[in-house]
Short mmCIF file of N, CA and C in Angstrom, two decimals:
data_model
loop_
_atom_site.label_atom_id
_atom_site.label_comp_id
_atom_site.label_asym_id
_atom_site.label_seq_id
_atom_site.Cartn_x
_atom_site.Cartn_y
_atom_site.Cartn_z
N MET A 5 118.48 92.08 94.69
CA MET A 5 119.40 91.64 95.72
C MET A 5 118.61 90.85 96.77
N ALA A 6 119.13 89.78 97.24
CA ALA A 6 118.46 88.90 98.19
C ALA A 6 118.78 89.29 99.63
N GLU A 7 118.17 88.58 100.54
CA GLU A 7 118.46 88.77 101.95
C GLU A 7 119.95 88.54 102.21
N PHE A 8 120.44 89.15 103.27
CA PHE A 8 121.80 88.94 103.78
C PHE A 8 122.91 89.57 102.95
N GLN A 9 122.59 90.45 102.03
CA GLN A 9 123.60 91.09 101.22
C GLN A 9 123.44 92.61 101.34
N ALA A 10 124.41 93.27 101.99
CA ALA A 10 124.35 94.72 102.15
C ALA A 10 124.28 95.38 100.78
N PHE A 11 123.54 96.49 100.71
CA PHE A 11 123.40 97.22 99.45
C PHE A 11 124.70 97.92 99.06
N HIS A 12 125.57 98.17 100.03
CA HIS A 12 126.86 98.80 99.76
C HIS A 12 127.88 98.28 100.78
N PRO A 13 129.12 98.01 100.38
CA PRO A 13 130.11 97.44 101.31
C PRO A 13 130.50 98.38 102.46
N ASP A 14 130.24 99.68 102.33
CA ASP A 14 130.60 100.62 103.40
C ASP A 14 129.48 100.84 104.42
N ASN A 15 128.34 100.17 104.26
CA ASN A 15 127.23 100.34 105.21
C ASN A 15 127.62 99.81 106.58
N GLN A 16 127.09 100.47 107.62
CA GLN A 16 127.39 100.08 108.99
C GLN A 16 126.12 100.01 109.83
N THR A 17 126.22 99.22 110.91
CA THR A 17 125.13 99.04 111.87
C THR A 17 125.63 99.43 113.25
N LEU A 18 124.79 100.11 114.01
CA LEU A 18 125.12 100.48 115.38
C LEU A 18 125.14 99.22 116.25
N GLY A 19 126.10 99.15 117.15
CA GLY A 19 126.30 97.97 117.98
C GLY A 19 125.08 97.51 118.74
N ILE A 20 124.24 98.44 119.21
CA ILE A 20 123.06 98.05 120.00
C ILE A 20 122.12 97.15 119.19
N ALA A 21 122.03 97.37 117.88
CA ALA A 21 121.19 96.52 117.04
C ALA A 21 121.76 95.11 116.96
N ILE A 22 123.07 94.99 116.90
CA ILE A 22 123.71 93.67 116.89
C ILE A 22 123.52 92.99 118.24
N MET A 23 123.58 93.77 119.31
CA MET A 23 123.37 93.22 120.65
C MET A 23 121.95 92.67 120.80
N ALA A 24 120.98 93.24 120.10
CA ALA A 24 119.62 92.72 120.13
C ALA A 24 119.58 91.31 119.53
N THR A 25 120.38 91.08 118.49
CA THR A 25 120.46 89.75 117.89
C THR A 25 120.97 88.74 118.91
N VAL A 26 122.03 89.11 119.60
CA VAL A 26 122.62 88.21 120.60
C VAL A 26 121.63 87.96 121.75
N ALA A 27 120.96 89.02 122.20
CA ALA A 27 120.02 88.89 123.32
C ALA A 27 118.82 88.03 122.98
N ALA A 28 118.39 88.04 121.74
CA ALA A 28 117.16 87.34 121.37
C ALA A 28 117.36 85.93 120.86
N THR A 29 118.55 85.62 120.38
CA THR A 29 118.73 84.34 119.69
C THR A 29 118.66 83.15 120.64
N GLN A 30 118.14 82.09 120.10
CA GLN A 30 118.11 80.82 120.82
C GLN A 30 119.23 79.91 120.33
N TYR A 31 120.06 80.45 119.45
CA TYR A 31 121.15 79.68 118.87
C TYR A 31 122.19 79.42 119.95
N ARG A 32 122.41 78.18 120.31
CA ARG A 32 123.23 77.82 121.46
C ARG A 32 124.72 78.15 121.31
N SER A 33 125.20 78.12 120.11
CA SER A 33 126.64 78.37 119.93
C SER A 33 126.87 79.69 119.20
N ILE A 34 126.30 80.76 119.72
CA ILE A 34 126.42 82.07 119.08
C ILE A 34 127.84 82.62 119.18
N GLU A 35 128.56 82.29 120.25
CA GLU A 35 129.91 82.85 120.44
C GLU A 35 130.85 82.55 119.28
N PRO A 36 130.92 81.33 118.78
CA PRO A 36 131.81 81.09 117.63
C PRO A 36 131.38 81.87 116.38
N LEU A 37 130.09 82.06 116.22
CA LEU A 37 129.61 82.84 115.06
C LEU A 37 129.97 84.31 115.21
N LEU A 38 129.87 84.84 116.42
CA LEU A 38 130.27 86.22 116.66
C LEU A 38 131.75 86.40 116.34
N LYS A 39 132.55 85.46 116.78
CA LYS A 39 134.00 85.53 116.52
C LYS A 39 134.27 85.42 115.02
N LYS A 40 133.59 84.53 114.36
CA LYS A 40 133.77 84.33 112.92
C LYS A 40 133.54 85.63 112.14
N HIS A 41 132.58 86.44 112.61
CA HIS A 41 132.23 87.68 111.91
C HIS A 41 132.82 88.93 112.57
N ASN A 42 133.81 88.71 113.46
CA ASN A 42 134.48 89.81 114.18
C ASN A 42 133.50 90.69 114.95
N LEU A 43 132.51 90.05 115.57
CA LEU A 43 131.50 90.77 116.34
C LEU A 43 131.47 90.29 117.80
N ASN A 44 132.57 89.74 118.29
CA ASN A 44 132.57 89.15 119.62
C ASN A 44 132.72 90.17 120.75
N ASN A 45 133.11 91.39 120.46
CA ASN A 45 133.22 92.42 121.51
C ASN A 45 132.46 93.67 121.09
N VAL A 46 131.19 93.54 120.85
CA VAL A 46 130.37 94.63 120.34
C VAL A 46 130.04 95.61 121.46
N ALA A 47 130.23 96.90 121.18
CA ALA A 47 129.85 97.97 122.10
C ALA A 47 128.58 98.62 121.55
N PRO A 48 127.64 99.00 122.41
CA PRO A 48 126.35 99.52 121.93
C PRO A 48 126.44 100.78 121.09
N ASP A 49 127.42 101.63 121.33
CA ASP A 49 127.49 102.91 120.61
C ASP A 49 128.58 102.94 119.53
N ALA A 50 129.12 101.79 119.19
CA ALA A 50 130.13 101.71 118.13
C ALA A 50 129.48 101.22 116.84
N TRP A 51 130.13 101.51 115.72
CA TRP A 51 129.61 101.11 114.40
C TRP A 51 130.38 99.90 113.88
N TYR A 52 129.65 98.98 113.22
CA TYR A 52 130.22 97.74 112.71
C TYR A 52 129.75 97.54 111.27
N PRO A 53 130.55 96.81 110.47
CA PRO A 53 130.14 96.56 109.09
C PRO A 53 128.80 95.83 109.03
N GLN A 54 127.88 96.38 108.28
CA GLN A 54 126.56 95.75 108.16
C GLN A 54 126.69 94.35 107.58
N GLN A 55 127.63 94.14 106.67
CA GLN A 55 127.78 92.82 106.07
C GLN A 55 128.19 91.78 107.10
N ALA A 56 128.96 92.16 108.11
CA ALA A 56 129.32 91.23 109.18
C ALA A 56 128.07 90.81 109.94
N GLU A 57 127.21 91.78 110.25
CA GLU A 57 125.95 91.47 110.94
C GLU A 57 125.07 90.58 110.08
N LEU A 58 125.00 90.87 108.79
CA LEU A 58 124.19 90.05 107.89
C LEU A 58 124.76 88.64 107.77
N GLY A 59 126.08 88.51 107.78
CA GLY A 59 126.70 87.19 107.76
C GLY A 59 126.35 86.40 109.00
N LEU A 60 126.34 87.06 110.16
CA LEU A 60 125.92 86.42 111.40
C LEU A 60 124.49 85.92 111.28
N LEU A 61 123.59 86.77 110.80
CA LEU A 61 122.19 86.37 110.63
C LEU A 61 122.06 85.22 109.64
N GLU A 62 122.81 85.26 108.56
CA GLU A 62 122.74 84.18 107.58
C GLU A 62 123.19 82.86 108.20
N ASP A 63 124.20 82.91 109.07
CA ASP A 63 124.65 81.69 109.74
C ASP A 63 123.61 81.18 110.74
N ILE A 64 122.91 82.08 111.39
CA ILE A 64 121.84 81.67 112.31
C ILE A 64 120.73 81.01 111.52
N ASN A 65 120.25 81.68 110.47
CA ASN A 65 119.30 81.16 109.49
C ASN A 65 118.18 80.31 110.09
N ASN A 66 117.42 80.91 110.99
CA ASN A 66 116.31 80.22 111.63
C ASN A 66 115.14 81.19 111.74
N THR A 67 114.02 80.84 111.10
CA THR A 67 112.86 81.73 111.07
C THR A 67 112.41 82.15 112.46
N MET A 68 112.33 81.21 113.39
CA MET A 68 111.87 81.56 114.74
C MET A 68 112.84 82.51 115.41
N ASP A 69 114.13 82.31 115.22
CA ASP A 69 115.12 83.24 115.77
C ASP A 69 114.98 84.60 115.12
N PHE A 70 114.73 84.66 113.82
CA PHE A 70 114.59 85.95 113.14
C PHE A 70 113.41 86.73 113.70
N VAL A 71 112.28 86.06 113.90
CA VAL A 71 111.11 86.74 114.48
C VAL A 71 111.45 87.21 115.90
N ALA A 72 112.11 86.37 116.70
CA ALA A 72 112.49 86.75 118.06
C ALA A 72 113.47 87.92 118.06
N ILE A 73 114.43 87.91 117.14
CA ILE A 73 115.38 89.01 117.03
C ILE A 73 114.64 90.29 116.68
N GLY A 74 113.76 90.21 115.69
CA GLY A 74 112.97 91.37 115.30
C GLY A 74 112.16 91.92 116.46
N MET A 75 111.60 91.03 117.27
CA MET A 75 110.79 91.47 118.41
C MET A 75 111.65 92.10 119.50
N LYS A 76 112.91 91.76 119.56
CA LYS A 76 113.81 92.34 120.58
C LYS A 76 114.28 93.73 120.18
N ILE A 77 114.40 93.98 118.91
CA ILE A 77 114.97 95.24 118.42
C ILE A 77 114.22 96.47 118.94
N PRO A 78 112.88 96.55 118.86
CA PRO A 78 112.20 97.75 119.36
C PRO A 78 112.39 98.00 120.86
N ASP A 79 112.74 96.97 121.59
CA ASP A 79 112.97 97.14 123.03
C ASP A 79 114.38 97.60 123.36
N MET A 80 115.29 97.51 122.40
CA MET A 80 116.69 97.84 122.68
C MET A 80 117.20 99.06 121.93
N VAL A 81 116.80 99.23 120.67
CA VAL A 81 117.36 100.32 119.88
C VAL A 81 116.54 101.60 120.08
N GLU A 82 117.13 102.72 119.67
CA GLU A 82 116.46 104.00 119.80
C GLU A 82 116.03 104.51 118.43
N TYR A 83 114.95 105.26 118.42
CA TYR A 83 114.47 105.90 117.20
C TYR A 83 115.19 107.21 116.95
N GLY A 84 115.70 107.82 117.99
CA GLY A 84 116.28 109.15 117.87
C GLY A 84 115.28 110.23 118.22
N VAL A 85 114.01 109.85 118.35
CA VAL A 85 112.93 110.74 118.78
C VAL A 85 111.99 109.94 119.68
N GLU A 86 111.14 110.64 120.42
CA GLU A 86 110.21 109.95 121.31
C GLU A 86 109.03 109.37 120.52
N VAL A 87 108.68 108.15 120.83
CA VAL A 87 107.56 107.46 120.19
C VAL A 87 106.46 107.29 121.24
N LYS A 88 105.26 107.77 120.92
CA LYS A 88 104.16 107.70 121.89
C LYS A 88 102.98 106.85 121.42
N THR A 89 102.75 106.79 120.10
CA THR A 89 101.57 106.11 119.58
C THR A 89 101.95 105.07 118.53
N MET A 90 100.98 104.25 118.18
CA MET A 90 101.17 103.25 117.13
C MET A 90 101.51 103.94 115.81
N GLY A 91 100.80 104.99 115.48
CA GLY A 91 101.09 105.73 114.25
C GLY A 91 102.50 106.28 114.25
N ASP A 92 102.94 106.83 115.41
CA ASP A 92 104.32 107.31 115.53
C ASP A 92 105.31 106.18 115.25
N ALA A 93 105.07 105.05 115.91
CA ALA A 93 106.01 103.93 115.81
C ALA A 93 106.20 103.49 114.36
N LEU A 94 105.11 103.42 113.62
CA LEU A 94 105.21 102.94 112.24
C LEU A 94 105.69 104.03 111.28
N THR A 95 105.20 105.25 111.45
CA THR A 95 105.62 106.30 110.52
C THR A 95 107.06 106.72 110.78
N LEU A 96 107.57 106.50 112.00
CA LEU A 96 108.95 106.82 112.31
C LEU A 96 109.90 105.64 112.11
N LEU A 97 109.38 104.54 111.60
CA LEU A 97 110.18 103.33 111.39
C LEU A 97 111.42 103.62 110.54
N ASP A 98 111.25 104.38 109.48
CA ASP A 98 112.38 104.69 108.62
C ASP A 98 113.43 105.52 109.36
N ALA A 99 112.97 106.50 110.14
CA ALA A 99 113.90 107.34 110.93
C ALA A 99 114.66 106.47 111.93
N GLY A 100 113.97 105.54 112.56
CA GLY A 100 114.62 104.64 113.51
C GLY A 100 115.66 103.76 112.83
N TYR A 101 115.33 103.27 111.66
CA TYR A 101 116.27 102.44 110.89
C TYR A 101 117.52 103.27 110.56
N LYS A 102 117.31 104.49 110.12
CA LYS A 102 118.44 105.34 109.73
C LYS A 102 119.22 105.84 110.94
N HIS A 103 118.62 105.85 112.10
CA HIS A 103 119.34 106.20 113.33
C HIS A 103 120.33 105.10 113.71
N ASN A 104 120.03 103.87 113.33
CA ASN A 104 120.84 102.71 113.71
C ASN A 104 121.67 102.13 112.57
N HIS A 105 121.63 102.75 111.41
CA HIS A 105 122.41 102.33 110.24
C HIS A 105 122.96 103.56 109.55
N ARG A 106 124.12 103.40 108.92
CA ARG A 106 124.67 104.50 108.13
C ARG A 106 125.46 103.92 106.97
N GLY A 107 125.59 104.74 105.94
CA GLY A 107 126.34 104.33 104.76
C GLY A 107 125.73 104.91 103.50
N PRO A 108 126.37 104.65 102.37
CA PRO A 108 125.93 105.24 101.10
C PRO A 108 124.56 104.74 100.62
N ASP A 109 124.20 103.50 100.94
CA ASP A 109 122.94 102.93 100.45
C ASP A 109 122.45 101.89 101.46
N ILE A 110 121.81 102.36 102.52
CA ILE A 110 121.36 101.45 103.57
C ILE A 110 119.94 100.95 103.35
N GLY A 111 119.21 101.57 102.43
CA GLY A 111 117.81 101.20 102.24
C GLY A 111 116.95 101.93 103.24
N GLY A 112 115.77 101.38 103.51
CA GLY A 112 114.87 102.01 104.45
C GLY A 112 113.47 101.43 104.36
N PHE A 113 112.54 102.15 104.97
CA PHE A 113 111.14 101.74 105.03
C PHE A 113 110.27 102.84 104.44
N HIS A 114 109.39 102.48 103.54
CA HIS A 114 108.42 103.43 103.00
C HIS A 114 107.07 103.09 103.63
N VAL A 115 106.50 104.05 104.33
CA VAL A 115 105.26 103.84 105.08
C VAL A 115 104.15 104.66 104.44
N GLU A 116 103.03 104.00 104.18
CA GLU A 116 101.89 104.69 103.57
C GLU A 116 100.60 104.28 104.29
N TRP A 117 99.86 105.28 104.73
CA TRP A 117 98.56 105.01 105.36
C TRP A 117 97.61 104.49 104.30
N ALA A 118 96.93 103.37 104.60
CA ALA A 118 95.97 102.77 103.67
C ALA A 118 94.55 102.81 104.24
N GLY A 119 94.39 103.36 105.42
CA GLY A 119 93.09 103.45 106.08
C GLY A 119 93.29 104.07 107.45
N LYS A 120 92.19 104.18 108.22
CA LYS A 120 92.28 104.83 109.53
C LYS A 120 93.31 104.16 110.43
N ARG A 121 93.31 102.86 110.47
CA ARG A 121 94.27 102.12 111.30
C ARG A 121 94.93 101.01 110.49
N VAL A 122 95.29 101.35 109.27
CA VAL A 122 95.96 100.40 108.38
C VAL A 122 97.12 101.12 107.71
N ILE A 123 98.29 100.51 107.78
CA ILE A 123 99.48 101.07 107.16
C ILE A 123 100.14 99.99 106.32
N GLN A 124 100.56 100.35 105.11
CA GLN A 124 101.37 99.45 104.30
C GLN A 124 102.81 99.91 104.39
N ILE A 125 103.70 98.95 104.60
CA ILE A 125 105.11 99.25 104.77
C ILE A 125 105.91 98.46 103.75
N VAL A 126 106.65 99.17 102.92
CA VAL A 126 107.57 98.53 101.98
C VAL A 126 108.94 98.56 102.63
N CYS A 127 109.46 97.40 102.93
CA CYS A 127 110.75 97.26 103.58
C CYS A 127 111.81 97.05 102.50
N HIS A 128 112.71 98.01 102.37
CA HIS A 128 113.79 97.92 101.40
C HIS A 128 115.10 97.86 102.19
N THR A 129 115.37 96.69 102.75
CA THR A 129 116.57 96.46 103.54
C THR A 129 117.14 95.11 103.15
N PRO A 130 118.37 94.81 103.56
CA PRO A 130 118.94 93.50 103.27
C PRO A 130 118.64 92.45 104.35
N TYR A 131 117.77 92.80 105.29
CA TYR A 131 117.48 91.90 106.41
C TYR A 131 116.40 90.89 106.04
N PRO A 132 116.38 89.75 106.74
CA PRO A 132 115.34 88.75 106.47
C PRO A 132 113.95 89.31 106.75
N SER A 133 113.01 88.98 105.90
CA SER A 133 111.63 89.44 106.07
C SER A 133 111.05 88.99 107.41
N ASP A 134 111.44 87.81 107.87
CA ASP A 134 110.93 87.32 109.16
C ASP A 134 111.40 88.21 110.31
N LEU A 135 112.59 88.78 110.21
CA LEU A 135 113.08 89.71 111.22
C LEU A 135 112.23 90.99 111.19
N GLU A 136 111.95 91.49 110.01
CA GLU A 136 111.11 92.69 109.90
C GLU A 136 109.70 92.42 110.41
N TYR A 137 109.17 91.24 110.14
CA TYR A 137 107.87 90.87 110.70
C TYR A 137 107.91 90.98 112.23
N GLY A 138 108.97 90.46 112.84
CA GLY A 138 109.10 90.52 114.30
C GLY A 138 109.14 91.96 114.81
N ILE A 139 109.84 92.84 114.10
CA ILE A 139 109.88 94.25 114.50
C ILE A 139 108.47 94.84 114.47
N LEU A 140 107.77 94.63 113.37
CA LEU A 140 106.43 95.20 113.23
C LEU A 140 105.46 94.64 114.26
N TYR A 141 105.53 93.34 114.50
CA TYR A 141 104.64 92.72 115.48
C TYR A 141 104.90 93.28 116.89
N ARG A 142 106.16 93.43 117.25
CA ARG A 142 106.50 93.98 118.58
C ARG A 142 106.06 95.43 118.71
N LEU A 143 106.20 96.21 117.64
CA LEU A 143 105.72 97.59 117.69
C LEU A 143 104.22 97.63 117.94
N LEU A 144 103.49 96.72 117.32
CA LEU A 144 102.05 96.63 117.57
C LEU A 144 101.77 96.28 119.03
N GLN A 145 102.50 95.32 119.56
CA GLN A 145 102.32 94.95 120.97
C GLN A 145 102.57 96.13 121.89
N LYS A 146 103.62 96.87 121.60
CA LYS A 146 104.02 97.98 122.48
C LYS A 146 103.12 99.19 122.40
N PHE A 147 102.65 99.53 121.21
CA PHE A 147 102.03 100.83 121.02
C PHE A 147 100.57 100.83 120.58
N HIS A 148 99.97 99.67 120.31
CA HIS A 148 98.58 99.74 119.83
C HIS A 148 97.66 100.20 120.95
N PRO A 149 96.63 100.99 120.59
CA PRO A 149 95.67 101.45 121.60
C PRO A 149 94.85 100.27 122.12
N LEU A 150 94.63 100.23 123.39
CA LEU A 150 93.91 99.11 124.01
C LEU A 150 92.48 99.00 123.51
N ASP A 151 91.87 100.09 123.07
CA ASP A 151 90.48 100.04 122.63
C ASP A 151 90.29 99.42 121.25
N THR A 152 91.37 99.11 120.54
CA THR A 152 91.22 98.59 119.18
C THR A 152 91.14 97.08 119.12
N GLY A 153 91.43 96.39 120.21
CA GLY A 153 91.32 94.93 120.22
C GLY A 153 92.39 94.25 119.40
N VAL A 154 91.99 93.66 118.29
CA VAL A 154 92.86 92.82 117.48
C VAL A 154 93.78 93.66 116.61
N TYR A 155 94.98 93.15 116.39
CA TYR A 155 95.93 93.78 115.47
C TYR A 155 96.60 92.70 114.66
N SER A 156 97.13 93.08 113.50
CA SER A 156 97.77 92.06 112.65
C SER A 156 98.90 92.66 111.82
N VAL A 157 99.82 91.78 111.48
CA VAL A 157 100.89 92.08 110.53
C VAL A 157 100.85 90.96 109.49
N LEU A 158 100.65 91.34 108.24
CA LEU A 158 100.57 90.35 107.17
C LEU A 158 101.47 90.77 106.02
N ARG A 159 102.19 89.80 105.45
CA ARG A 159 102.94 90.10 104.23
C ARG A 159 101.93 90.18 103.10
N VAL A 160 102.02 91.23 102.30
CA VAL A 160 101.07 91.45 101.22
C VAL A 160 101.39 90.50 100.07
N PRO A 161 100.43 89.63 99.71
CA PRO A 161 100.68 88.70 98.61
C PRO A 161 100.85 89.43 97.28
N ASP A 162 101.47 88.76 96.34
CA ASP A 162 101.66 89.28 94.99
C ASP A 162 102.43 90.60 94.96
N THR A 163 103.33 90.79 95.93
CA THR A 163 104.26 91.91 95.93
C THR A 163 105.66 91.31 95.95
N PRO A 164 106.68 92.10 95.67
CA PRO A 164 108.04 91.53 95.70
C PRO A 164 108.32 90.83 97.03
N ASN A 165 109.17 89.84 96.97
CA ASN A 165 109.49 89.02 98.14
C ASN A 165 111.01 88.84 98.21
N ARG A 166 111.61 89.31 99.28
CA ARG A 166 113.05 89.23 99.40
C ARG A 166 113.54 87.78 99.41
N LYS A 167 112.73 86.87 99.89
CA LYS A 167 113.14 85.46 99.90
C LYS A 167 113.30 84.91 98.48
N LEU A 168 112.71 85.60 97.53
CA LEU A 168 112.82 85.18 96.13
C LEU A 168 113.84 86.02 95.37
N GLY A 169 114.62 86.83 96.11
CA GLY A 169 115.67 87.61 95.48
C GLY A 169 115.32 89.06 95.19
N ASP A 170 114.11 89.49 95.56
CA ASP A 170 113.72 90.88 95.33
C ASP A 170 114.37 91.79 96.38
N ASP A 171 114.38 93.08 96.11
CA ASP A 171 114.96 94.07 97.04
C ASP A 171 114.02 94.49 98.15
N THR A 172 112.73 94.19 98.02
CA THR A 172 111.75 94.67 98.99
C THR A 172 110.82 93.56 99.44
N CYS A 173 110.09 93.87 100.49
CA CYS A 173 109.02 93.03 101.00
C CYS A 173 107.97 93.99 101.54
N THR A 174 106.70 93.72 101.34
CA THR A 174 105.63 94.62 101.77
C THR A 174 104.75 93.96 102.80
N PHE A 175 104.49 94.71 103.89
CA PHE A 175 103.62 94.24 104.95
C PHE A 175 102.43 95.18 105.09
N SER A 176 101.31 94.63 105.51
CA SER A 176 100.14 95.43 105.88
C SER A 176 99.98 95.29 107.39
N VAL A 177 99.92 96.42 108.07
CA VAL A 177 99.80 96.44 109.52
C VAL A 177 98.47 97.10 109.86
N SER A 178 97.66 96.44 110.68
CA SER A 178 96.36 97.02 111.06
C SER A 178 96.14 96.83 112.56
N TRP A 179 95.38 97.76 113.12
CA TRP A 179 95.05 97.69 114.54
C TRP A 179 93.73 98.38 114.79
#
């Protein structure tokens, strides 16, 4: 399954996540797109069809906007638990995703430690990989320890790629 296609038609997204898209986008005519997808009066604590949100993102279809949207999400949505460290932020990524999505098959994030300060994340969601990159990069900005200096988010080559129609995308995060 490619980007922009919900894994199940009954999947839903919490309104605050959709509001992050609106807050971050540089798309000048977002209002007609919101209306087109019945998302023009979104409330932060209400649930909306995930496919409507994905349709909105598909219409925006701009890599820079996707990264910006991804970077806005960690500042607006809740994990459902307190996050204090970089390790918390990444290992709780799946819990945060599931706090803001519901349905029979919403996907998720599989997080595996690959070293002392290296985590590989397999993203199994219908969202654009560039949006997920933005989420991961912002989490690094927010939570990385100051003594570690440089940090990076890289898509792992020779792994499935959602842009090519695969169900997953894999990132390596280090700090």
